[in-house]
Coordinates of C-alpha atoms in Angstrom, one line a residue:
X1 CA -41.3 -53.0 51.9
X2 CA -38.4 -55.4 52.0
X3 CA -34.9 -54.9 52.3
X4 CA -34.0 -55.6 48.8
X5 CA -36.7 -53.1 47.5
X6 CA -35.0 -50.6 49.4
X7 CA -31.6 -51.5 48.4
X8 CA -32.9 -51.2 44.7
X9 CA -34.4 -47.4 45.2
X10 CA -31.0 -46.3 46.8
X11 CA -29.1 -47.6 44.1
X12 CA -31.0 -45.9 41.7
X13 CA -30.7 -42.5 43.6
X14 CA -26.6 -43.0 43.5
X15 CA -27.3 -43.9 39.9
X16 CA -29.4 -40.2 39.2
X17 CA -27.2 -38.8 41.8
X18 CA -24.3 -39.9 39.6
X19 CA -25.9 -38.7 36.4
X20 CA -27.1 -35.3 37.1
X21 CA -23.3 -34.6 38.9
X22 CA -21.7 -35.7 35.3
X23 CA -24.2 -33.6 33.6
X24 CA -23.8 -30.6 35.9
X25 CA -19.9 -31.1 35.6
X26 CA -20.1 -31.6 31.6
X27 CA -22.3 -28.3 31.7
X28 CA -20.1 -26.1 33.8
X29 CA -16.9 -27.4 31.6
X30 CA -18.8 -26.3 28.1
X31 CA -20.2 -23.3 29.8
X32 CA -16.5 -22.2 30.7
X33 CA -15.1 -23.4 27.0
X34 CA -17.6 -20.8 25.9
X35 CA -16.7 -17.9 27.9
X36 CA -12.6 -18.9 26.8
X37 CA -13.7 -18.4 23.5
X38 CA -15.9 -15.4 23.6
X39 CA -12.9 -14.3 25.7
X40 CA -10.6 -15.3 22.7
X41 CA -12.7 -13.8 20.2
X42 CA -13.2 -10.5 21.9
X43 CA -9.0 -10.0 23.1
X44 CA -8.2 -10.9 19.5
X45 CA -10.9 -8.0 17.9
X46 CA -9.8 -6.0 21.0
X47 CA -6.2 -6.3 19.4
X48 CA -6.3 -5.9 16.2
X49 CA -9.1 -2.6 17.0
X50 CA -6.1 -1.1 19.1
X51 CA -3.8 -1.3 16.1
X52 CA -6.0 0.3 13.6
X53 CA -6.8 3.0 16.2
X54 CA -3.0 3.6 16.8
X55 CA -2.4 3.2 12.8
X56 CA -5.6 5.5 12.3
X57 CA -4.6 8.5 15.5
X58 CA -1.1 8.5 13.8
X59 CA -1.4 8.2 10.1
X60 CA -4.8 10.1 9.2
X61 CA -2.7 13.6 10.5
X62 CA -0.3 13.3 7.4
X63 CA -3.4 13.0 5.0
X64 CA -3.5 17.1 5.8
X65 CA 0.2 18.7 5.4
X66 CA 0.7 22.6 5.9
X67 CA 0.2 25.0 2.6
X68 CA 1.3 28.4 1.8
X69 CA -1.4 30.1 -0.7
X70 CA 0.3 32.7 -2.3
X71 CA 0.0 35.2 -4.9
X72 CA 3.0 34.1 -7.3
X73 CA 4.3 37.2 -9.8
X74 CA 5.3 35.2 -12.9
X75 CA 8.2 38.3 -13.2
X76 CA 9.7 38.7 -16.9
X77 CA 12.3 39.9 -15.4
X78 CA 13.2 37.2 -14.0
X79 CA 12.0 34.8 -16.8
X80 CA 14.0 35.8 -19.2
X81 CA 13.3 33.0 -21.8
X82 CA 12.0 33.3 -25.2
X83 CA 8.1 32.3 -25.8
X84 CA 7.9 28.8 -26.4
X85 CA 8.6 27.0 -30.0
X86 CA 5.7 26.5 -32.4
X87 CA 6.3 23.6 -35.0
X88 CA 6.7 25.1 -38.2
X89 CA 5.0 23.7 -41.5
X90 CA 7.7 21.5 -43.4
X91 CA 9.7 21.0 -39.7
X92 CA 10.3 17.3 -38.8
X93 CA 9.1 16.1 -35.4
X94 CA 13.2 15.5 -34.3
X95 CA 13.9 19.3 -35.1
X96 CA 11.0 20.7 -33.4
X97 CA 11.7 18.2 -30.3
X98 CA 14.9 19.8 -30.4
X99 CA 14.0 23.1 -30.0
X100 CA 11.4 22.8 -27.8
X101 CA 14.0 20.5 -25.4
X102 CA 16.6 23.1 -25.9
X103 CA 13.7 26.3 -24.7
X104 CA 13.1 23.7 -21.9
X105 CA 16.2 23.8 -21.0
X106 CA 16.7 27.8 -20.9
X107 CA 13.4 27.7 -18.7
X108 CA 15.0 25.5 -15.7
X109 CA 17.7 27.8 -16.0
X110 CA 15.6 30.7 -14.6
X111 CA 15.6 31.0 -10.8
X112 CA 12.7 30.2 -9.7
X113 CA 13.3 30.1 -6.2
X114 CA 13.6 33.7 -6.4
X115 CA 10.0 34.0 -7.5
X116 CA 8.9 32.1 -4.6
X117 CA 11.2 34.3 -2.2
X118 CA 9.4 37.2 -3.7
X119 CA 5.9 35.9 -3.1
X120 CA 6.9 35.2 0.8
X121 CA 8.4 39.0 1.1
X122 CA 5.1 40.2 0.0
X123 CA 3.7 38.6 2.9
X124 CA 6.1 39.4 5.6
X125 CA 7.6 42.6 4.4
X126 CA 10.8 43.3 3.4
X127 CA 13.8 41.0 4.9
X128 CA 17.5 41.5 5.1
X129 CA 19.9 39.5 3.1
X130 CA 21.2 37.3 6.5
X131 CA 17.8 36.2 6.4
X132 CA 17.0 34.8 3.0
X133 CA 18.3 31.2 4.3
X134 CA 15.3 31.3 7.0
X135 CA 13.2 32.8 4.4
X136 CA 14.0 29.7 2.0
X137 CA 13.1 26.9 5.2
X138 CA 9.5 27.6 4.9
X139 CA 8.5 26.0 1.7
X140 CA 9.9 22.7 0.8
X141 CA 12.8 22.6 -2.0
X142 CA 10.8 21.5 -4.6
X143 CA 8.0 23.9 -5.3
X144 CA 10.4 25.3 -7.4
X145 CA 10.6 22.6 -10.0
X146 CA 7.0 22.2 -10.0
X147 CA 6.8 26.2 -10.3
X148 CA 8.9 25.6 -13.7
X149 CA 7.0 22.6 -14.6
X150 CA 4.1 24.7 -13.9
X151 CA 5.2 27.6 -16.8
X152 CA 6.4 24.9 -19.1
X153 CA 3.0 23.4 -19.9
X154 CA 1.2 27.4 -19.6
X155 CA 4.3 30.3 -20.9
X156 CA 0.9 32.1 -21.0
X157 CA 1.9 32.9 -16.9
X158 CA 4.9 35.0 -18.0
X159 CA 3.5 38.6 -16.4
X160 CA 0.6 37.0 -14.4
X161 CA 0.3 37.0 -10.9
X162 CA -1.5 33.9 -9.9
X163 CA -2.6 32.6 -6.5
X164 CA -0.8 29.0 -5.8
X165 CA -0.8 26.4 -3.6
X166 CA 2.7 25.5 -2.2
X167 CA 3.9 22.9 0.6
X168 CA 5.5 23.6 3.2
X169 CA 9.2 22.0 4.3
X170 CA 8.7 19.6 6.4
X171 CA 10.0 20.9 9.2
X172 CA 7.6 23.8 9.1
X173 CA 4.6 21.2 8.9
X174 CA 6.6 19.5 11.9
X175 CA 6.7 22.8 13.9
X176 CA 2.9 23.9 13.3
X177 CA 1.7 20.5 13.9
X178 CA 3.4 20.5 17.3
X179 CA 5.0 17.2 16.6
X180 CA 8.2 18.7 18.0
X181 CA 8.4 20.3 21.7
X182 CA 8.3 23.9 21.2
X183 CA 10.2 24.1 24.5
X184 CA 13.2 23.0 23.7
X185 CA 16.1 24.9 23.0
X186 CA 17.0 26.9 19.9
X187 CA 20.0 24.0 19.2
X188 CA 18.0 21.3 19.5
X189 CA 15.4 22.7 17.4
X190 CA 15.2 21.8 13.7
X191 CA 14.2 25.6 12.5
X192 CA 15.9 28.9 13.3
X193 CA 14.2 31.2 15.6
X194 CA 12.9 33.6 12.7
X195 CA 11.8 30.5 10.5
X196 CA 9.7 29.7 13.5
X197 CA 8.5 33.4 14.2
X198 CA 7.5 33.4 10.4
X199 CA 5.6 30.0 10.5
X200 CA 3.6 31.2 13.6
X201 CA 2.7 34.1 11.7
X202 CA 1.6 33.0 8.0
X203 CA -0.3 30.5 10.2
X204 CA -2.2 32.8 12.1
X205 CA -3.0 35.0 9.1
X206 CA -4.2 32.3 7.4
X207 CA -1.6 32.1 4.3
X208 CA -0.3 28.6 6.1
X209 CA -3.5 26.2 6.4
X210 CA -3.7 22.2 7.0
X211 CA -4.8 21.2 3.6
X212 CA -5.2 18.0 2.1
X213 CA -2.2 16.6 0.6
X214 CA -2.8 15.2 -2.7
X215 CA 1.6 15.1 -3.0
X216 CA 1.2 12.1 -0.9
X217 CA -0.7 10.7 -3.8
X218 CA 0.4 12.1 -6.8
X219 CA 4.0 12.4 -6.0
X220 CA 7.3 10.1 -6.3
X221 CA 9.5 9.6 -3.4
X222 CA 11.9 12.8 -2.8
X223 CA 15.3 12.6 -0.8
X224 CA 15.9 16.6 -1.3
X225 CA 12.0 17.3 -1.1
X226 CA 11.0 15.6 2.2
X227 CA 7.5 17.4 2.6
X228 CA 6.6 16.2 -1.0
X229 CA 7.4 12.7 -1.1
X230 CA 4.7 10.9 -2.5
X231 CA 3.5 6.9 -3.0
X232 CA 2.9 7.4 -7.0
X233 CA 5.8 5.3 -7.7
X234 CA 5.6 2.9 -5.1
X235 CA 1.9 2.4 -6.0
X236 CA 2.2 1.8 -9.6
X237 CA 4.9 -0.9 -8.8
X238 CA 2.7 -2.4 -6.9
X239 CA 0.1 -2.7 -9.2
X240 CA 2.3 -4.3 -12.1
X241 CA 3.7 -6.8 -9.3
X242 CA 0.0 -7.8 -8.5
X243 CA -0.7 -8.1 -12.4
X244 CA 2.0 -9.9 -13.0
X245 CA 1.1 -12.2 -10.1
X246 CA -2.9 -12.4 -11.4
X247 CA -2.3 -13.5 -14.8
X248 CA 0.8 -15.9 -13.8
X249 CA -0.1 -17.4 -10.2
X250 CA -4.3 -17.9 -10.8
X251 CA -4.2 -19.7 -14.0
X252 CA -0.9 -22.1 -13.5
X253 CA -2.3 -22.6 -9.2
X254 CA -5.9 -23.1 -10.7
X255 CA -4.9 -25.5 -13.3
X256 CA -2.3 -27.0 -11.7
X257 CA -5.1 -28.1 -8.6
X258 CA -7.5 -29.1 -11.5
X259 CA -5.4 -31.8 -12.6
X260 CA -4.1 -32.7 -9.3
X261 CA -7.6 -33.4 -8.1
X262 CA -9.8 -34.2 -10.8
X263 CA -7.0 -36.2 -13.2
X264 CA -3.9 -37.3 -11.4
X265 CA -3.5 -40.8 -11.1
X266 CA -2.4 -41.7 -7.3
X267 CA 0.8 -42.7 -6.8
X268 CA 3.9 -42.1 -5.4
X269 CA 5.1 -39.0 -7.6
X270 CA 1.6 -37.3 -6.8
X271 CA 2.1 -37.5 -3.5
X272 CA 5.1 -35.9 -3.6
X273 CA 4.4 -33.2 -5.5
X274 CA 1.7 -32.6 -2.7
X275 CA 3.8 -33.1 -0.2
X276 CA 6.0 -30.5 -1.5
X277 CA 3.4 -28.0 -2.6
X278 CA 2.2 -28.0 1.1
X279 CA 5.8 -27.6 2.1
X280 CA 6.0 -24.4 -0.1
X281 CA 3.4 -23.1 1.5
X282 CA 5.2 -23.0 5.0
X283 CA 8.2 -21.6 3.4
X284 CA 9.5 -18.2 4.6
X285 CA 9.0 -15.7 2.3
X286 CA 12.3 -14.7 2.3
X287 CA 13.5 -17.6 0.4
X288 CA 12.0 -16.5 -2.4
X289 CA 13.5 -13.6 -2.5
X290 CA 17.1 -15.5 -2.6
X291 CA 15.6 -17.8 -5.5
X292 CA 14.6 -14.8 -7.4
X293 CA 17.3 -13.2 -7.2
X294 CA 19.5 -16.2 -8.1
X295 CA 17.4 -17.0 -10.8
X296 CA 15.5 -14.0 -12.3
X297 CA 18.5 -11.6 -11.6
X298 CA 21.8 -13.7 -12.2
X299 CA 20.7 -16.4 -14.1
X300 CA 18.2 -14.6 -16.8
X301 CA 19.7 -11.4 -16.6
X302 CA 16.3 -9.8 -15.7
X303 CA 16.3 -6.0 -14.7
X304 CA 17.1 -5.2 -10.9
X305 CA 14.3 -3.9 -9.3
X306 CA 11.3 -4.6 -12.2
X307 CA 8.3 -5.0 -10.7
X308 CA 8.5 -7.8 -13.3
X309 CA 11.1 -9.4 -11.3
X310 CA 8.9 -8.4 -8.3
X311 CA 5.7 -10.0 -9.7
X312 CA 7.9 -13.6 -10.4
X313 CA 9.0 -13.8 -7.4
X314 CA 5.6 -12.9 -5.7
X315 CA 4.0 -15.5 -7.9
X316 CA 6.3 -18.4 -7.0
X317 CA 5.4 -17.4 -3.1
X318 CA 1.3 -17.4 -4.3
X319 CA 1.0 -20.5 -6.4
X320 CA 1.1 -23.0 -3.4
X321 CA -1.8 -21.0 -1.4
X322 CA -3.9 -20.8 -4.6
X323 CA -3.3 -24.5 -5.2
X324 CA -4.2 -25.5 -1.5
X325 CA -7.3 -23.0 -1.8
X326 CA -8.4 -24.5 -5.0
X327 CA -7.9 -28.0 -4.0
X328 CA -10.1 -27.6 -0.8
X329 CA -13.3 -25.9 -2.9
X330 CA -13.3 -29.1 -5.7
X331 CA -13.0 -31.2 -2.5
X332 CA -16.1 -29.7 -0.9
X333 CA -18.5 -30.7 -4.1
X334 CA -19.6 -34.2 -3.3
X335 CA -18.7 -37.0 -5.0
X336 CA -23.4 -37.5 -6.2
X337 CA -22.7 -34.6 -8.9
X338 CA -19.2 -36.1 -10.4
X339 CA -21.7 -39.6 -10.5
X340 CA -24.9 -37.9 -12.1
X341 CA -22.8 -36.4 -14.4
X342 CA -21.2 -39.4 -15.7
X343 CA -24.0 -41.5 -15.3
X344 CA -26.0 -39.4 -18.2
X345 CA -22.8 -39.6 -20.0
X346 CA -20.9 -36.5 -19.5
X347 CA -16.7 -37.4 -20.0
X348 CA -14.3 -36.5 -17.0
X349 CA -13.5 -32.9 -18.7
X350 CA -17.1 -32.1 -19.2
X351 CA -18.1 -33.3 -15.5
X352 CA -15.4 -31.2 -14.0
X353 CA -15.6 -28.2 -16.1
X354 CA -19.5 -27.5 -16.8
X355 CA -20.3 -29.2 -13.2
X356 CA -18.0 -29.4 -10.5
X357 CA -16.0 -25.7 -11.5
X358 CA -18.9 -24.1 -11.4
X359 CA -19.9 -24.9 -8.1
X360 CA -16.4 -24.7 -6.6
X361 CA -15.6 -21.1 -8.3
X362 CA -16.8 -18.8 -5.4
X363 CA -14.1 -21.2 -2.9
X364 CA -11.2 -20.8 -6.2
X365 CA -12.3 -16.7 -6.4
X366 CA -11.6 -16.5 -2.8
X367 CA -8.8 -17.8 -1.9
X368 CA -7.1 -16.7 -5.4
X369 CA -7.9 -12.8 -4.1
X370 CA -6.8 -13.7 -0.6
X371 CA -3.2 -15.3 -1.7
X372 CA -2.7 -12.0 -4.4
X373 CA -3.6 -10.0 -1.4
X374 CA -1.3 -11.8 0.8
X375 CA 1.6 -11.1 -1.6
X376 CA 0.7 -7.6 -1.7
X377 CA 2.0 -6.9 1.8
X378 CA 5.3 -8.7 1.2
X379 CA 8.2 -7.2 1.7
X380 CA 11.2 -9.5 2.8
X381 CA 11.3 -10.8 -1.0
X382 CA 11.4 -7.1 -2.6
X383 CA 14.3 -6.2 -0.7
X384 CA 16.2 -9.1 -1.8
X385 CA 16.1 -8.4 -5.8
X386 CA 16.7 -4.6 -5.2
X387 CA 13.1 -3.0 -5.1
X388 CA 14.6 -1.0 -1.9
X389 CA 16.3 1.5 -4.4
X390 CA 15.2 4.9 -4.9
X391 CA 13.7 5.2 -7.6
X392 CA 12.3 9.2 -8.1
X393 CA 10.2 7.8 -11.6
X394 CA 6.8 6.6 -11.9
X395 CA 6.9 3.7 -13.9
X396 CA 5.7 3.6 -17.4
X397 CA 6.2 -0.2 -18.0
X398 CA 6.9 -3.6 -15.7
X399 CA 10.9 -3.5 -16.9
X400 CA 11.4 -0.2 -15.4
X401 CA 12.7 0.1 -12.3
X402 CA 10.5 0.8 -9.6
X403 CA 9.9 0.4 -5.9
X404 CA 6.4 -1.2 -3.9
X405 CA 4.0 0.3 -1.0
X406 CA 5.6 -2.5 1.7
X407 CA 9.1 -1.2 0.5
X408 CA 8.2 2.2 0.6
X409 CA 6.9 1.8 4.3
X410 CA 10.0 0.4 5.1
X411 CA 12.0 3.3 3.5
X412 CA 10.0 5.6 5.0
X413 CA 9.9 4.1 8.9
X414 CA 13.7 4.4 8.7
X415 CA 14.2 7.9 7.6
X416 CA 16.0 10.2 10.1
X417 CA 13.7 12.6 10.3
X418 CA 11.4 10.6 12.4
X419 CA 8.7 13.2 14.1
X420 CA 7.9 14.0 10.2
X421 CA 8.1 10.5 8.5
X422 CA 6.5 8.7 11.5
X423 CA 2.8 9.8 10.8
X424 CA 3.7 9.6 7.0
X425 CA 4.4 5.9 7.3
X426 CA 1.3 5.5 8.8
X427 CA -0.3 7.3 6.5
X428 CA 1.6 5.3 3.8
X429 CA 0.0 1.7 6.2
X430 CA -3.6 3.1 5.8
X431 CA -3.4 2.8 1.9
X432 CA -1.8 -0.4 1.6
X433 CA -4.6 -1.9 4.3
X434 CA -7.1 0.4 2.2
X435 CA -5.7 -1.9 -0.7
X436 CA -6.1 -5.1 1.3
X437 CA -9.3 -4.8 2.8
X438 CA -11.0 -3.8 -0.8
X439 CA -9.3 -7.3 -2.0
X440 CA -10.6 -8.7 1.0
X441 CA -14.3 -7.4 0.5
X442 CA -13.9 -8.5 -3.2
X443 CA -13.3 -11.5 -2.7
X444 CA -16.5 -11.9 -0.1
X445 CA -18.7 -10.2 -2.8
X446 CA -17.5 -12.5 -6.1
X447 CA -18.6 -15.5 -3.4
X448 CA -21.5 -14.1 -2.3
X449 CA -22.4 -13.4 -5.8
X450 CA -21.1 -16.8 -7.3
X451 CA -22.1 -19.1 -4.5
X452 CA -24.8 -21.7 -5.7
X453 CA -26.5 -24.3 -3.3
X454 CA -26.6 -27.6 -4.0

């Protein structure tokens, strides 16, 4: 074997040496880009399951809120009112609203926190009059009014006893909750020492029990009422913002990427209107919270906090993401169904609206759904045209004032008494992500059932 055969066979061992070192290298560096991104993957799922676990362990307590069940004496003596007003043939609707405004009125003149006091003495016995103050900090302030709304809509009550369900203050749902340190002294404590006896007590005979609160659903927000705040206001704000933004921010975005796409000539102006819609998109949201209320507010004289006013504003911060999003599913269909169309003589509106639509409608659904949920969670905006207001009225119409979930979270997080509104305002965080995800999950299921392969 001669020298240069030799030379030859080395060389081409370097050469395979070479080879397999580059592909073992190449191999170890995509082995380890893998395990960064599994590593990625799983600290990112790791984080966000810590926060819904922390959102969950504090929020789902306040779901259950402490309730007296007691046997309520509708006492005539007490309700001394006459029975309530019949309309009489011949009698117009304003007289009889009259009179039936003006018995109304006579009824919330009755105390009816006395009735409750008696229902709480006969559970605990007779009480001196020092102690009717601690007697009255066990049920929240305003069982009272829903006691006289309750005889308003059935006078039949007057004489009955009847067993009720009443909330607790929130203090007492505090104390038996053991969201407060039981050790601490009596003037740090938020309950006198014979409220507390009297809570411990009812709860142990059973008259106090963790039931479900359905105030937190059914109820307005309360600043004299803490235990019976609610997110009925704040939830029907909501949902006139989020119709307000689905019938103005979908069609005007969809339409507005339509032509931008499909008919637009391309020049110079088009590409600044592009340039600028992409810019909107990065804008903070709190910008459009000063243009609303520039605009909406002092320049159109719109009402403050209208979850009209809301909705506007929310749709000026959507239209740019549902524009993008849009713009992105017609540029996914390839350019062979725009030709086939047109080549069996289909004009440019029939090609993009019985063709390309179609096809791109599960991409438009999507991220339409995804920017109206987006604006659902805003916040910084509402506070800007006055949706931070308390408002103690479920609104009827979109012109009434109102407040918003994120707003009411906000209200809530900041309320000084923190051990009670803490787990509330996680409770109030589980239904807006509750809201959220089911957007979320609708928009997967209109793409799943709208998708078409091509």
């Amino acid at each position: 074997m001669t020298t240069d055969t030799l030379t030859i066979e080395e060389r081409s061992r370097q050469r395979l040496a070479t080879i397999e070192a580059s592909l073992a290298g190449r191999h170890a560096r995509e082995r380890r880009f893998r395990r960064m991104g599994l590593g990625a993957v799983v600290t990112g799922m790791g984080l966000v399951l810590i926060l819904f676990i922390s959102i969950l362990m504090r929020g789902v307590p306040a779901f259950w809120q402490a309730t007296f069940y007691l046997d309520v004496h509708f006492d005539p003596e007490v309700i001394q009112v006459d029975e309530k007003p019949v309309r009489e043939s011949g009698e117009s609707a304003s007289a009889f609203r009259e009179r039936e405004l003006a018995w109304m009125s006579r009824v919330g003149l009755v105390n009816w926190q006395q009735i409750i006091d008696e229902a709480l003495k006969a559970e605990l016995g007779e009480i001196e009059a020092r102690q009717t103050r601690d007697l009255r900090a066990l049920i929240t302030s305003g069982e009272r009014h829903a006691l006289r709304d309750r005889f308003i809509e059935d006078p039949s009550l007057l004489g009955e006893t009847v067993r009720l369900k009443m909330l607790a203050s929130a203090n007492v749902d505090v104390w038996l909750k053991g969201n407060i340190d039981r050790s601490l002294p009596d003037h740090q404590q938020q309950l006198s020492p014979q409220t507390r006896e009297w809570a411990d007590e009812l709860s142990d005979r059973g008259v106090i029990t963790n039931a479900f609160s359905t105030a937190l659903f059914l109820n307005t927000d309360s600043r004299s009422s803490l235990a019976s705040a609610g997110l009925a206001g704040a939830f029907m704000g909501s949902l006139f913002m989020m119709l307000v933004v689905i019938v103005l921010s979908v069609p005007i975005g969809v339409a507005s990427a339509i032509y931008l796409e499909e008919f637009a000539p391309k020049n110079r102006i088009t590409d600044l209107i592009e340039i600028n819609i992409n810019n909107l998109a990065a804008v903070p949201s709190i910008v459009f919270g000063l243009l609303g209320a520039a605009i909406f507010i002092g320049y159109l004289g719109l009402p403050l906090s209208a979850p009209l006013v809301g909705g506007l504003v929310l749709t000026l911060m959507t239209l740019p993401t549902i524009i993008i999003a849009t713009r992105a599913s017609l540029r996914s269909i390839p350019g062979s169904i725009r030709q086939a169309a047109l080549g069996i003589g289909a004009s440019r509106v029939q090609t993009v609206f019985h063709h390309v639509l179609p096809l791109a409608l599960p991409g438009i659904l999507t991220g339409s759904i995804l920017g109206v949920a987006q604006a659902l969670g805003e916040t910084a905006p509402l506070l800007l045209i006055g949706m931070n207001a308390f408002v103690a009225n479920v609104p009827g119409t979109p012109l009434e004032q109102s407040t918003a979930l994120p707003v009411q979270i906000y209200l809530w997080q900041g309320n000084e008494l923190r051990n009670f509104f803490e787990a509330r305002t996680s409770a109030a965080i589980i239904v807006l992500l509750g809201l959220m995800l089911s957007l979320n999950a609708l928009a997967i299921w209109l793409r799943k059932r709208f998708e078409t392969r091509w």
